[in-house]
Amino acid sequence: QSALTQPRSVSGSPGQSVTISCTGTSSDVGGYNYVSWYQHHPGKTPKLMIYDVSERPSGVPDRFSGSKSGNTASLTISGLQAEDEADYYCCSCTDISTYVFGTGTEVTVL
Amino acid sequence: EVQLVDSGGGLVQPGRSLRLSCKNSGSTFGNYALTWVRQAPGKGLEWVAFIRSKTYGETTEYAASVKGRFTISRDDSKGIAYLQMNSLKTEDTAVYYCSRLYYYYFDYWGQGTLVTVSS
């Protein structure tokens, strides 16, 4: 199972919006509405930001939103803040009952 | 609340074995699936394995990269999940995180334990 494809990096100024794409296949992203997104600061524990494509756990700011179209899921961060600078990973279940993460995207706040 | 604590990492030679532990010190452990995720130095997150709850037969799934070498198990009476890693390779060097698999996402994570495979 190949990793889902994400851009290596995205950047934006404070207050701007950035969108991270996550491209898979019909065997994972496209086949199920079970895409989740994780924020990972180096040296820290990953944090769940979005689950089931677009659901936000309690405590996650509504600046974070998710969507999906076909085999590509997206995470949008609106009103970018300094503390949003981190690595972000998408994840999907697959048709063989496994899970696959994305390649990861480094978000930089300029 | 779920609180997971990973342990058991260390330095091990290629071809040897190591067992990681994930202890839950919070709420009911036995009702949920548990998973292991790793991150190699300078690399991204990689899903490794998961084990379903007793209700679902404690059945297991593995990533192709570890299938046949790693075994995930659980002891609900102790609130511990294990990852037995055999025939270790240098490419298994990583920080290993256990996490609760809730429906189809990972919501609680341990702090991670570092495994270094080197001669």
Tab-separated table of N, CA and C in Angstrom, chain B residues 10-18 38 69-70 85-94 96 114-119:
chain	number	residue	atom	x	y	z
B	10	GLY	N	14.611	0.832	22.806
B	10	GLY	CA	16.020	0.769	23.137
B	10	GLY	C	16.852	0.451	21.916
B	11	LEU	N	18.124	0.174	22.175
B	11	LEU	CA	19.064	-0.171	21.114
B	11	LEU	C	19.131	-1.689	20.971
B	12	VAL	N	18.967	-2.170	19.757
B	12	VAL	CA	18.984	-3.612	19.519
B	12	VAL	C	19.716	-3.887	18.211
B	13	GLN	N	20.375	-5.032	18.143
B	13	GLN	CA	21.125	-5.387	16.942
B	13	GLN	C	20.192	-5.923	15.860
B	14	PRO	N	20.568	-5.769	14.612
B	14	PRO	CA	19.766	-6.343	13.523
B	14	PRO	C	19.595	-7.847	13.725
B	15	GLY	N	18.378	-8.320	13.424
B	15	GLY	CA	18.066	-9.728	13.563
B	15	GLY	C	17.544	-10.125	14.934
B	16	ARG	N	17.696	-9.222	15.926
B	16	ARG	CA	17.240	-9.537	17.277
B	16	ARG	C	15.777	-9.121	17.463
B	17	SER	N	15.284	-9.326	18.679
B	17	SER	CA	13.881	-9.048	18.992
B	17	SER	C	13.752	-7.998	20.082
B	18	LEU	N	12.555	-7.396	20.121
B	18	LEU	CA	12.245	-6.409	21.149
B	18	LEU	C	10.735	-6.405	21.338
B	38	ARG	N	4.501	4.327	13.612
B	38	ARG	CA	5.901	4.664	13.824
B	38	ARG	C	6.332	5.819	12.926
B	69	ARG	N	6.831	-10.554	10.830
B	69	ARG	CA	7.922	-10.273	11.774
B	69	ARG	C	7.397	-9.683	13.087
B	70	PHE	N	6.341	-8.874	13.001
B	70	PHE	CA	5.783	-8.212	14.189
B	70	PHE	C	4.466	-8.881	14.577
B	85	MET	N	8.444	-7.490	18.269
B	85	MET	CA	9.143	-7.223	17.010
B	85	MET	C	10.301	-8.200	16.891
B	86	ASN	N	10.218	-9.072	15.898
B	86	ASN	CA	11.274	-10.065	15.651
B	86	ASN	C	12.008	-9.744	14.351
B	87	SER	N	13.164	-10.355	14.194
B	87	SER	CA	13.966	-10.182	12.971
B	87	SER	C	14.083	-8.712	12.600
B	88	LEU	N	14.473	-7.910	13.562
B	88	LEU	CA	14.513	-6.470	13.343
B	88	LEU	C	15.534	-6.077	12.293
B	89	LYS	N	15.188	-5.051	11.528
B	89	LYS	CA	16.038	-4.529	10.475
B	89	LYS	C	16.391	-3.077	10.805
B	90	THR	N	17.472	-2.589	10.210
B	90	THR	CA	17.859	-1.196	10.462
B	90	THR	C	16.734	-0.237	10.082
B	91	GLU	N	15.955	-0.598	9.071
B	91	GLU	CA	14.854	0.280	8.643
B	91	GLU	C	13.674	0.287	9.606
B	92	ASP	N	13.721	-0.539	10.643
B	92	ASP	CA	12.689	-0.493	11.685
B	92	ASP	C	13.005	0.570	12.738
B	93	THR	N	14.169	1.202	12.631
B	93	THR	CA	14.519	2.281	13.549
B	93	THR	C	13.493	3.404	13.439
B	94	ALA	N	12.866	3.745	14.573
B	94	ALA	CA	11.795	4.743	14.560
B	94	ALA	C	11.318	5.014	15.978
B	96	TYR	N	8.073	4.713	18.046
B	96	TYR	CA	6.848	3.936	17.958
B	96	TYR	C	5.814	4.516	18.920
B	114	LEU	N	11.450	5.128	21.522
B	114	LEU	CA	12.410	5.066	20.431
B	114	LEU	C	13.050	3.688	20.341
B	115	VAL	N	13.000	3.133	19.149
B	115	VAL	CA	13.669	1.872	18.849
B	115	VAL	C	14.788	2.147	17.859
B	116	THR	N	15.990	1.752	18.210
B	116	THR	CA	17.142	1.922	17.331
B	116	THR	C	17.720	0.553	17.020
B	117	VAL	N	17.732	0.226	15.743
B	117	VAL	CA	18.283	-1.066	15.308
B	117	VAL	C	19.624	-0.794	14.635
B	118	SER	N	20.681	-1.230	15.302
B	118	SER	CA	22.021	-0.933	14.805
B	118	SER	C	23.018	-1.918	15.400
B	119	SER	N	24.032	-2.204	14.624
B	119	SER	CA	25.078	-3.092	15.114
B	119	SER	C	26.188	-2.288	15.808
